Short mmCIF file of C-alpha atoms in Angstrom, two decimals:
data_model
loop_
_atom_site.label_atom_id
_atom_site.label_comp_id
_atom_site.label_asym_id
_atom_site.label_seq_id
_atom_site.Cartn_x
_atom_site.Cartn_y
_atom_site.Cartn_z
CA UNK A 915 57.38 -95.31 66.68
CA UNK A 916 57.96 -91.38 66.10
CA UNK A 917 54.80 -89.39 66.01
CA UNK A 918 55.70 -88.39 62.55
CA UNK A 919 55.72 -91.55 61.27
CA UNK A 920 52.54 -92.54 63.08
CA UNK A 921 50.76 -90.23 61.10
CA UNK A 922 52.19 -91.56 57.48
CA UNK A 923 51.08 -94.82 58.75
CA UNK A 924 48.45 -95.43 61.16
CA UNK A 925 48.28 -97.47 59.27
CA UNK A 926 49.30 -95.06 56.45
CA UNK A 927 46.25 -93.41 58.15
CA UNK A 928 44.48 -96.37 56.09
CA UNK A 929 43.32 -97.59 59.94
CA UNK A 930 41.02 -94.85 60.09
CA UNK A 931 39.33 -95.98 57.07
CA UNK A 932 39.31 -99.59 57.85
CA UNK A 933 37.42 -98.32 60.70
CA UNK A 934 34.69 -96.95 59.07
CA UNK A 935 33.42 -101.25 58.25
CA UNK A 936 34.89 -102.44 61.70
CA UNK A 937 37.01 -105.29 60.42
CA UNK A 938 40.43 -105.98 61.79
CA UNK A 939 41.90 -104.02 58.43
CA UNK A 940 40.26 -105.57 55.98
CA UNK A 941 38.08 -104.80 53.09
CA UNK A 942 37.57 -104.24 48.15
CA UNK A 943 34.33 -104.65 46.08
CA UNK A 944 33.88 -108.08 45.10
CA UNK A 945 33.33 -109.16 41.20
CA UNK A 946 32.75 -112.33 39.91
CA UNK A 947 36.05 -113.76 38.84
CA UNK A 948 35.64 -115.42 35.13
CA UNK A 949 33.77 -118.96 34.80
CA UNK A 950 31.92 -118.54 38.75
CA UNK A 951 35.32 -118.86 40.68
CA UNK A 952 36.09 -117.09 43.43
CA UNK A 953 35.81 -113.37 43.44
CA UNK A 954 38.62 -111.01 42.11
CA UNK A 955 39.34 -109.60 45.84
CA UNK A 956 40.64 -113.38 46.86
CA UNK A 957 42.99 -113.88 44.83
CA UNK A 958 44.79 -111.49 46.90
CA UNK A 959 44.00 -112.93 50.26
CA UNK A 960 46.99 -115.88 50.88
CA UNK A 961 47.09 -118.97 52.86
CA UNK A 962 48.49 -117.62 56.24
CA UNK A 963 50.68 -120.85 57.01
CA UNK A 964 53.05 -118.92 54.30
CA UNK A 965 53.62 -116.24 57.16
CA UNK A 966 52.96 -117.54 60.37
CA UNK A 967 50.70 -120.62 61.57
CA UNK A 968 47.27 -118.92 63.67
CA UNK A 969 44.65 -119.85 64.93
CA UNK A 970 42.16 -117.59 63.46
CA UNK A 971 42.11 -115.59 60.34
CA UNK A 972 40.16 -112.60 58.98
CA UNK A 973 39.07 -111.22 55.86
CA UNK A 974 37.19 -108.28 53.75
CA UNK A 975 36.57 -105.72 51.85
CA UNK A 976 35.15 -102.42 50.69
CA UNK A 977 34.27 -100.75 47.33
CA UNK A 978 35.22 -97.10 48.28
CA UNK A 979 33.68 -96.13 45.36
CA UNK A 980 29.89 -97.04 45.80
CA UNK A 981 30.36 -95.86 49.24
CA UNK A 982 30.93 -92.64 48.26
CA UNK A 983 28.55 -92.64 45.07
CA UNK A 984 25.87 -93.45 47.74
CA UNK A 985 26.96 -91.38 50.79
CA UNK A 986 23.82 -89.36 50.80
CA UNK A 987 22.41 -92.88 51.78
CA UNK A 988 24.61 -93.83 54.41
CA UNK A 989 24.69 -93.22 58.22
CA UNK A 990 26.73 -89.64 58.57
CA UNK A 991 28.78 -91.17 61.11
CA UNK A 992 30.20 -93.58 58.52
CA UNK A 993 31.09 -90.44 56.07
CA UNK A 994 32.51 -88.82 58.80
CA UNK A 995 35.29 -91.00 59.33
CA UNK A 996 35.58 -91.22 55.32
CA UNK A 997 36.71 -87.71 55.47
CA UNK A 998 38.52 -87.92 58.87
CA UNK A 999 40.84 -90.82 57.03
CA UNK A 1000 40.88 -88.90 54.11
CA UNK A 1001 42.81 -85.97 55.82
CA UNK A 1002 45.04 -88.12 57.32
CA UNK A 1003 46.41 -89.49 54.17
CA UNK A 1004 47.89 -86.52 52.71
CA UNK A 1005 49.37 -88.46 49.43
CA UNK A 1006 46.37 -89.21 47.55
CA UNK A 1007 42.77 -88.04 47.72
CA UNK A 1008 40.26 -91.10 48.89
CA UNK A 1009 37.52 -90.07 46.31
CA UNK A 1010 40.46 -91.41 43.64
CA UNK A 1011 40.62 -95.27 45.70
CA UNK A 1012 38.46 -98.11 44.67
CA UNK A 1013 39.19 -100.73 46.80
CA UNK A 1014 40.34 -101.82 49.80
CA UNK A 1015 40.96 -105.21 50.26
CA UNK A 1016 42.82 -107.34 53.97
CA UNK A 1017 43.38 -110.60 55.34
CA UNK A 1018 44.69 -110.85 59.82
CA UNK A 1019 45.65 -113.91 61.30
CA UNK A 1020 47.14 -115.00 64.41
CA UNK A 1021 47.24 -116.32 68.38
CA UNK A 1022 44.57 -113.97 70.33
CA UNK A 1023 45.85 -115.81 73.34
CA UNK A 1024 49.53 -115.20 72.72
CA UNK A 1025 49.30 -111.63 71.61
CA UNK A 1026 51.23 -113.04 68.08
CA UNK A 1027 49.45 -111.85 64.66
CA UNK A 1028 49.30 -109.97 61.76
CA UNK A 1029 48.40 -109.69 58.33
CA UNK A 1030 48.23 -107.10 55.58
CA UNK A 1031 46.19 -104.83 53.12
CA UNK A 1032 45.91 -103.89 49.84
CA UNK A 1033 44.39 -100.62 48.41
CA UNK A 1034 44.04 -100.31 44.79
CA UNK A 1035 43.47 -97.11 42.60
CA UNK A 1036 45.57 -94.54 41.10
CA UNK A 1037 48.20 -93.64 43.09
CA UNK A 1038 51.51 -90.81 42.11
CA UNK A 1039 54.58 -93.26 43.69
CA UNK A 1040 57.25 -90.30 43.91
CA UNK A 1041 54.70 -88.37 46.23
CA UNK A 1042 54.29 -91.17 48.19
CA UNK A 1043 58.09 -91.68 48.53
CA UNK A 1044 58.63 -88.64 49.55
CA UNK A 1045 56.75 -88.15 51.93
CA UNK A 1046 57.73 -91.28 53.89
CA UNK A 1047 61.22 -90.41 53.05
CA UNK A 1048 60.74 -86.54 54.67
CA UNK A 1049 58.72 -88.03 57.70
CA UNK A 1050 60.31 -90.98 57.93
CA UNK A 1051 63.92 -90.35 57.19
CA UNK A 1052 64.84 -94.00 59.13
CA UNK A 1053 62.80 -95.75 56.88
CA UNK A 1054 65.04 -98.66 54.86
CA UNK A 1055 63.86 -99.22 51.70
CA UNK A 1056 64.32 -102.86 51.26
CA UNK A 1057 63.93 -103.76 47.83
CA UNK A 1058 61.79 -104.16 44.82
CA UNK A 1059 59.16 -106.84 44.36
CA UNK A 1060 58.35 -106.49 40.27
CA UNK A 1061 56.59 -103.30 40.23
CA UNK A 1062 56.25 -102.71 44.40
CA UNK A 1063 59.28 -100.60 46.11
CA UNK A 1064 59.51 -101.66 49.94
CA UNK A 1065 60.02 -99.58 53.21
CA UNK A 1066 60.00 -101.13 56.50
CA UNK A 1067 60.00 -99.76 60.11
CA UNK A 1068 61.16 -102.64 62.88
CA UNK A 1069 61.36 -101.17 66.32
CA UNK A 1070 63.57 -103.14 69.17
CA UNK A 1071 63.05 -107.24 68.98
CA UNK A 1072 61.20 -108.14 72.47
CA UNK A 1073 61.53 -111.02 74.25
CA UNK A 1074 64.43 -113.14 76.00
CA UNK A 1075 63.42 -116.30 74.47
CA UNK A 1076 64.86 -116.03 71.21
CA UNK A 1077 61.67 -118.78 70.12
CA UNK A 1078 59.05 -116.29 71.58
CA UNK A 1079 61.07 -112.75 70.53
CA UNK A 1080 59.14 -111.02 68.30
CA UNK A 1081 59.36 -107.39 66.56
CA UNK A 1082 57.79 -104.70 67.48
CA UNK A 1083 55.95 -101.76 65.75
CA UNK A 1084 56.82 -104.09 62.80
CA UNK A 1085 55.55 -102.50 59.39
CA UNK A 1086 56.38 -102.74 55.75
CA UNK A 1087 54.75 -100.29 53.27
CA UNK A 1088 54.99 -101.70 49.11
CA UNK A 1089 54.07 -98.62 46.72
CA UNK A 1090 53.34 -99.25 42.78
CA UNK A 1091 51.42 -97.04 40.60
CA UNK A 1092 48.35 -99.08 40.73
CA UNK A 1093 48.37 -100.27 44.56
CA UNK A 1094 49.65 -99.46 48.03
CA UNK A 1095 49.90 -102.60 50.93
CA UNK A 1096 50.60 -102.07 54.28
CA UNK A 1097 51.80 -104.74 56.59
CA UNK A 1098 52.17 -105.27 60.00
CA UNK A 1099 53.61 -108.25 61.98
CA UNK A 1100 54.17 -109.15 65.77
CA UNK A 1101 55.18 -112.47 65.72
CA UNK A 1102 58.10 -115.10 65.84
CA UNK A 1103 60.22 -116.35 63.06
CA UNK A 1104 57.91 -113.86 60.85
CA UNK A 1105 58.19 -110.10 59.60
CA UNK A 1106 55.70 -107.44 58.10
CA UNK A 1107 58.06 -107.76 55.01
CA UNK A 1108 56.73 -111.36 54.69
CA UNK A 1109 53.35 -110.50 54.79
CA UNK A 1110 53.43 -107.88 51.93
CA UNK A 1111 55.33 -109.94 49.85
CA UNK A 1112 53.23 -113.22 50.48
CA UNK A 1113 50.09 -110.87 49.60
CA UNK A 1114 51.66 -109.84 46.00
CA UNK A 1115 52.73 -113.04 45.47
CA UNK A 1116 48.89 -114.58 45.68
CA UNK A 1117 47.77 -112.47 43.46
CA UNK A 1118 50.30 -113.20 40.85
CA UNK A 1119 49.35 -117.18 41.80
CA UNK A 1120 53.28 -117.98 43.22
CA UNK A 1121 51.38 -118.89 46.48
CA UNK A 1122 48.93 -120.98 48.16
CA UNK A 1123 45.73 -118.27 48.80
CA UNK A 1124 43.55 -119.03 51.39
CA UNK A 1125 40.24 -120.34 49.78
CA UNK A 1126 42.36 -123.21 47.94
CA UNK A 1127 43.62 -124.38 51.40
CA UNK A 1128 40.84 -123.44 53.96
CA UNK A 1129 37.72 -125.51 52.95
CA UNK A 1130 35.64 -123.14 55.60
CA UNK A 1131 36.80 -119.92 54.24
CA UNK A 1132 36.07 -121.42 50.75
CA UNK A 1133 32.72 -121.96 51.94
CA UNK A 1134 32.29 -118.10 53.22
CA UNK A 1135 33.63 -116.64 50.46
CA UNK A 1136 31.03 -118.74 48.13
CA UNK A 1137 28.35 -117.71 50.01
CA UNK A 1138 28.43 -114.13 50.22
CA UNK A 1139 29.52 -113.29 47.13
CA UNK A 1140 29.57 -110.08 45.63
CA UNK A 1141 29.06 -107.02 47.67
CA UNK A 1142 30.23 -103.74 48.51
CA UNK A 1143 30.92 -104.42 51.96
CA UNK A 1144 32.85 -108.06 52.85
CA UNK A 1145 33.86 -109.39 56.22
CA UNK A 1146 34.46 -113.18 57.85
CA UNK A 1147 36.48 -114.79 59.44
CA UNK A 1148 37.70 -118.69 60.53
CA UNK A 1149 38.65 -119.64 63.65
CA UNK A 1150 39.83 -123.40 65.14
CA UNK A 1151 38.98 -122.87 68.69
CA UNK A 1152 35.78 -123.44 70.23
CA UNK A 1153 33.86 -120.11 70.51
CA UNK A 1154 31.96 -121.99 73.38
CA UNK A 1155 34.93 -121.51 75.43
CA UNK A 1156 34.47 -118.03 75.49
CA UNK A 1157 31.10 -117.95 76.61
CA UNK A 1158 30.09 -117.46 80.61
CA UNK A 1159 27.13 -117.12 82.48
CA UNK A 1160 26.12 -113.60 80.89
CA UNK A 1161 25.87 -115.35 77.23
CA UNK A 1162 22.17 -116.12 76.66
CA UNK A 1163 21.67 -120.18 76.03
CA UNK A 1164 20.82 -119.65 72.33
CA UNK A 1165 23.66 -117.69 71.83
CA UNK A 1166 25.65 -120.63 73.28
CA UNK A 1167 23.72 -122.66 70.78
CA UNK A 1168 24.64 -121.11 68.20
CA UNK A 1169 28.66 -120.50 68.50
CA UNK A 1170 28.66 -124.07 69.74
CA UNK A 1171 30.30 -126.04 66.65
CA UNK A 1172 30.59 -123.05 64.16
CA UNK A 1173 34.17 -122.57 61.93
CA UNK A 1174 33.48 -119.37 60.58
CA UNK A 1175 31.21 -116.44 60.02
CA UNK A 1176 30.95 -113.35 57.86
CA UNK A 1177 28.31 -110.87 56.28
CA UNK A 1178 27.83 -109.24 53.26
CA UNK A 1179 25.87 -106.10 52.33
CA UNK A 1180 25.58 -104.97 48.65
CA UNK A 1181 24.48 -101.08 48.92
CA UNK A 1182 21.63 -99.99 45.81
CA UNK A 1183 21.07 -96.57 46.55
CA UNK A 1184 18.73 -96.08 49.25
CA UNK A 1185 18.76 -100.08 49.78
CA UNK A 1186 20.80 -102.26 51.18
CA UNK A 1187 20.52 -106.72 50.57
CA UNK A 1188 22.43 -108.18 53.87
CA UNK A 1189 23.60 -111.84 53.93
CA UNK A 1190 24.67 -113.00 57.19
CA UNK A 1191 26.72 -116.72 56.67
CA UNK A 1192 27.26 -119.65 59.51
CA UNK A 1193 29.51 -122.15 58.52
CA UNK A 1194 29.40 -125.34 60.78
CA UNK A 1195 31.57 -128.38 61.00
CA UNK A 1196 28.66 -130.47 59.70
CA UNK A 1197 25.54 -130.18 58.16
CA UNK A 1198 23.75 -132.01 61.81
CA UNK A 1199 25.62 -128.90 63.50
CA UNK A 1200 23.77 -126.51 61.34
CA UNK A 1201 20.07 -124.93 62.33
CA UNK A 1202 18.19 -122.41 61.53
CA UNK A 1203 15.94 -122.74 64.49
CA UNK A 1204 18.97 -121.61 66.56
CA UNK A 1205 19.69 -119.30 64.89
CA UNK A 1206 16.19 -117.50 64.41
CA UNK A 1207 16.09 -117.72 68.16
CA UNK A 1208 19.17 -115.28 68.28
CA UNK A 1209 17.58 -113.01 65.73
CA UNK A 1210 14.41 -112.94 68.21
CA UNK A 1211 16.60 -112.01 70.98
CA UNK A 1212 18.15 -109.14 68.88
CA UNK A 1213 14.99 -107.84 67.80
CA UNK A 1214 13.58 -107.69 71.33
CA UNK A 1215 16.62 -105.57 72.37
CA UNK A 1216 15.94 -102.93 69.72
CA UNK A 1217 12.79 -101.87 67.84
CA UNK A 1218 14.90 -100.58 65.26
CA UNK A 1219 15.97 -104.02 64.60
CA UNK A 1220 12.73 -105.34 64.82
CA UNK A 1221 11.71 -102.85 61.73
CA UNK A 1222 14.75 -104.26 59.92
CA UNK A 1223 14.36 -108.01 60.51
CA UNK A 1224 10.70 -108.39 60.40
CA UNK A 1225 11.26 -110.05 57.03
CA UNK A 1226 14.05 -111.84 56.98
CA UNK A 1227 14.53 -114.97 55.39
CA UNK A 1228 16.64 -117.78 57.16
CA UNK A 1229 17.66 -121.21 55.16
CA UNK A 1230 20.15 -123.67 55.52
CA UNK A 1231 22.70 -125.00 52.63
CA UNK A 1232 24.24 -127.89 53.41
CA UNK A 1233 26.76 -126.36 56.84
CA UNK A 1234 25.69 -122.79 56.84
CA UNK A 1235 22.87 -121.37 57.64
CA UNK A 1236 22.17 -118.16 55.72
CA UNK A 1237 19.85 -114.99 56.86
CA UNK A 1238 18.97 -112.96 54.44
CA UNK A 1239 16.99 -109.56 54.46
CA UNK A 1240 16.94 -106.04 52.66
CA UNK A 1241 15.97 -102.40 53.95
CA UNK A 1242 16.66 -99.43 53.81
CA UNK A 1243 19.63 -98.34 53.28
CA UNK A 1244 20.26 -95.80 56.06
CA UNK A 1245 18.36 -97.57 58.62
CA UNK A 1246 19.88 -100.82 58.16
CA UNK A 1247 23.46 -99.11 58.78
CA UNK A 1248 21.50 -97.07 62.12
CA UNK A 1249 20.03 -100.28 63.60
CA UNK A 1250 23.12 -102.78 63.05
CA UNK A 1251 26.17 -100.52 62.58
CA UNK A 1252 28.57 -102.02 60.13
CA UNK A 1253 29.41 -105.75 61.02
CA UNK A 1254 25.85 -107.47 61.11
CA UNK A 1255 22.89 -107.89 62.55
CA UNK A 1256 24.03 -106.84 66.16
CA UNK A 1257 24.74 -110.32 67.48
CA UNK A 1258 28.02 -109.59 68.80
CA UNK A 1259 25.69 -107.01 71.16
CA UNK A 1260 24.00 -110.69 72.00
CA UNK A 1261 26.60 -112.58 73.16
CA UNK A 1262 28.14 -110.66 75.45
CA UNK A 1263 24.61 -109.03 77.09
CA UNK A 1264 24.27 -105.82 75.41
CA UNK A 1265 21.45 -104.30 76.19
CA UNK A 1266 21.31 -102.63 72.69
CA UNK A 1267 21.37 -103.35 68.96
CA UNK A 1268 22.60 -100.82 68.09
CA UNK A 1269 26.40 -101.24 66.67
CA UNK A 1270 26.86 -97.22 65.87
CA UNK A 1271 29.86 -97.48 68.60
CA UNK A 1272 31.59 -100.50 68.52
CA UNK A 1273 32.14 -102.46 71.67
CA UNK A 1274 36.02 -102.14 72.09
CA UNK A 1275 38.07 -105.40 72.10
CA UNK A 1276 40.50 -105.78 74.53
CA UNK A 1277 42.32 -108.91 76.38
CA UNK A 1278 42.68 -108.95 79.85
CA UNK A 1279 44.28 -111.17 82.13
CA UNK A 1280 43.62 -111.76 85.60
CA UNK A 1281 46.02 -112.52 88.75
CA UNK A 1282 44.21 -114.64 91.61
CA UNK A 1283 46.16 -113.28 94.69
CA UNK A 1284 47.80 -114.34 97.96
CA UNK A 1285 45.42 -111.99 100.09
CA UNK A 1286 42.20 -113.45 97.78
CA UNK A 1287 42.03 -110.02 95.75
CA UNK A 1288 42.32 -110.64 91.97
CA UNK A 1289 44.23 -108.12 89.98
CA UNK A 1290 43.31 -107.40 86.13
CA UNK A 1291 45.90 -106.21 83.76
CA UNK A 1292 44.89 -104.30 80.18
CA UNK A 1293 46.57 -106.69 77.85
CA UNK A 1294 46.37 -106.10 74.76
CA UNK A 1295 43.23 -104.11 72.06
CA UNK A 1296 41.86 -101.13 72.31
CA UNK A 1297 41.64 -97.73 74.81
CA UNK A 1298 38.37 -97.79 76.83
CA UNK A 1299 37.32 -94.52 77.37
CA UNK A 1300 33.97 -95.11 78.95
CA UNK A 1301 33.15 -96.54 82.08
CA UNK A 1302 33.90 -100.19 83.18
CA UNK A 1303 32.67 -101.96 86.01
CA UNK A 1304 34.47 -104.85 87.89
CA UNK A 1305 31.43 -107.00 89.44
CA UNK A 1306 31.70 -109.39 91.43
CA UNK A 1307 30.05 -111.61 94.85
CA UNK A 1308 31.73 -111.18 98.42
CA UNK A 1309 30.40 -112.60 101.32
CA UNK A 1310 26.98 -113.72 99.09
CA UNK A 1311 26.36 -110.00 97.94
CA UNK A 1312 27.20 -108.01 94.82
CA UNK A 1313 29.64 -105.54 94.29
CA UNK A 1314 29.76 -103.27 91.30
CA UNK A 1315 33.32 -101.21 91.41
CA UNK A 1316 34.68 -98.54 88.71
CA UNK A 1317 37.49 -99.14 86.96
CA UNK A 1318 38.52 -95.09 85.93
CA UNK A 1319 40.98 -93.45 84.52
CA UNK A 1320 42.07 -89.93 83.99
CA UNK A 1321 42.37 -90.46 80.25
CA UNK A 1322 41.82 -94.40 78.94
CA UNK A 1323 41.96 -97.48 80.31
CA UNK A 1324 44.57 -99.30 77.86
CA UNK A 1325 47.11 -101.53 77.73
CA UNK A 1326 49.51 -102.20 80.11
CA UNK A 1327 46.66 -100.15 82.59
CA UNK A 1328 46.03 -102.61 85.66
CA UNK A 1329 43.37 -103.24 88.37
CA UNK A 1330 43.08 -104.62 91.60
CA UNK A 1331 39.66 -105.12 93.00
CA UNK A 1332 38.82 -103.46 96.64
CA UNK A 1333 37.45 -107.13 98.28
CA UNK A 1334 37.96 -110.22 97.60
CA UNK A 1335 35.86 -112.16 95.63
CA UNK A 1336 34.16 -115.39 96.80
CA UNK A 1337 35.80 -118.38 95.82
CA UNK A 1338 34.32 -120.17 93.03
CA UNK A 1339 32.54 -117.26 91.51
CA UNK A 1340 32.79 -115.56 88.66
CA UNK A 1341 33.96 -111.54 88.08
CA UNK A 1342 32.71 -109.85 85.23
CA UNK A 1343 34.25 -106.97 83.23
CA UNK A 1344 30.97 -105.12 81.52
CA UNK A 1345 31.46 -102.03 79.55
CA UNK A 1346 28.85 -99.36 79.39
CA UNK A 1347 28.14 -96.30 77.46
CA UNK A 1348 25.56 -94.61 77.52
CA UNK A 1349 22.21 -96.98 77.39
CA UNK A 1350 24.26 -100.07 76.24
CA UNK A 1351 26.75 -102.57 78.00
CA UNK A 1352 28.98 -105.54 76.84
CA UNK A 1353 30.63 -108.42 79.36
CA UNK A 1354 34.48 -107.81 78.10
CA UNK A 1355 35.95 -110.42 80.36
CA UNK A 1356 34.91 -112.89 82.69
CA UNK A 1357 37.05 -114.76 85.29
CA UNK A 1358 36.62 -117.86 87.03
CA UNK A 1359 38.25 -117.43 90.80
CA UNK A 1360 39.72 -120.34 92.15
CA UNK A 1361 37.80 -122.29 94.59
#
């Protein structure tokens, strides 16, 4: 993709405000749809099985307005990279945006996904067209959908199995005077131009959306509601098979059975009311005693948690259990960053709380080789610019090596440890920066 392209889409520099709630591009405020149904903001969030079968999907949004009628209340660091995505999208001025609204889906394990945003405001269409016509001059413009005109950018198909081939740098942009939607696609049998399309089309009720057809993202979007900041997300596969022997037991306890998870947090000035939602297979799957135990192991990590979950309120309703607290508004954002109440920081060992940089997410996979070294290889997710460490046991003692780089550590980037680790331990990739760590990737080596 041509730099000058890049920075009309980025995703039409829309990525860098995504960023600013951590979801994978997603977020809209949320108002009660007439007669209690679902909220306005899913009716545009479709049933991915009209795109491309996943196992996971993930949702949000964000009012852009009450974030910025607020901003005095908010973390800087959020507002920052407000106005750092607002000077990368030359065509319209954020301040004029009220929502932002996103649904991804795909195969983690297969490096297959995608999924697609809408933005919604006031929005002068001939700008926009020309100025992905002048930076862009390879864009195709498709065709109309009612009111939307379509560009999309498709780089080389990869892959020699036609089954598996798969476009890349895949992204269709729809424009109308009312809304913008970006989408982007790497996946088989399934374009960015399908996901756009499929995401008009649920709003305008031509398509399955994904509350009528999931029964656990039903159940998440029911229980948190209306807020200014949404996020969740369903998954089929067993979060307990991610988990190794850094993940605390009631961490383990608590991913073991759970569907799907999300947060809300519904800004009032200088408060903020957080709802945290666990939705289980079953109602027997479902504690709250597990889950306060996590909360107690987040709020020994960090006194600033402590402050903000010393009076929290944790129930259970019917398969999800529910934790519920309010604080202030700028210290709530400080202690847990944007996606919850640090628990992600749990599971994988952090020794901090504190979300204010987000842990990057990468995949890795590892090579067990013929001379008993194991090589690691930077998949797929994001540049890690701080330091990793590759630890591991040989001969009975541990060995902490650097993984560095000159610049980042992303993908395609590969590693091959100095020894070679004992057979039938386990290597560890932990992150650090600063005073706080993360295990990114564990591996198993063959006995």
């Amino acid at each position: 993709m041509q730099s000058s392209r890049r920075s009309f889409l980025k995703t039409s520099g829309l990525a860098a405000l995504l960023g600013v709630v951590g979801t994978a591009g997603c977020l809209e405020t949320v108002d009660d749809a007439v007669g209690g149904g679902p909220p306005d903001y899913a009716n545009w969030l479709y049933d991915p099985t009209e795109v491309y079968d996943s196992d996971y999907v993930g949702f949000g949004t964000f009012d852009v307005q009450t974030v910025y009628e607020n901003q005095d209340e908010l973390p800087q660091g959020m507002i920052d990279r407000l106005d750092e995505a607002n000077e990368e999208i030359d065509f319209v001025d954020l301040e004029t945006m009220e929502n932002v609204t996103g649904i991804a889906y795909g195969y983690p394990n297969r490096d297959h996904g995608g999924g697609s945003m809408v933005v919604s405001g006031e929005f002068d269409v001939d700008a926009i067209t020309a100025e992905i016509e002048e930076e862009s001059p390879e864009a195709v413009e498709t065709r109309t959908e009612g009111d939307y005109t379509l560009y999309t950018f498709t780089t080389e198909r990869q892959g020699d199995d036609e089954d598996d081939a798969v476009d890349t740098n895949s992204a269709t942009i729809a424009v109308s005077g009312e809304q913008v939607l970006v989408g982007g696609m790497r996946a088989p049998d399934a374009t960015s131009e399908d996901a756009v399309t499929t995401m008009i089309e649920a709003e305008s009720g031509d398509v399955a959306r994904l509350h009528d057809e999931n029964e656990d993202a039903d159940e998440l979007v029911s229980q948190l509601g209306d807020a200014t900041l949404v996020m969740g997300g369903t998954f089929d596969a067993n979060l307990t098979n991610f988990t190794d022997e850094a993940t605390p037991d009631e961490v383990v306890a608590v991913v073991d059975d759970l569907v799907a998870v999300g947060a809300a947090s519904d800004v009032n000035g200088d408060t903020v009311e957080h709802v945290m939602a666990f939705v289980y297979e079953d109602g027997d799957a479902a504690s709250t005693e597990d889950v306060e135990a996590v909360l107690d192991n987040v709020e020994e990590m960090s006194d600033r948690a402590e402050d903000q979950l010393e009076d929290r309120s944790v129930s259970k309703d019917g398969r999800t259990v529910l934790v519920s607290t309010t604080g202030e508004t700028d210290a709530f954002f400080e202690a847990f960053g944007r996606s919850g109440f640090g628990l992600t920081g749990a599971a994988s060992g952090s020794a901090s709380a504190n979300q204010s940089v987000r842990v990057p997410q990468v995949r890795f996979d590892f090579q067990y080789r013929d001379d008993g070294k194991v090589e690691i290889t930077h998949r797929s997710g994001d540049h890690i610019e701080s330091d990793l460490h590759v630890r591991y046991e040989h001969d009975g003692d541990g060995v902490t090596e650097r993984w560095e780089s000159d610049d980042a550590i992303m993908a395609g980037d590969r590693y091959v440890t100095r020894r070679a680790p004992d057979p039938g331990s386990r290597l560890l990739l932990v992150w650090v920066d600063g005073d706080r760590s993360a295990v990114l990737g564990s591996y198993a080596v063959p006995e």
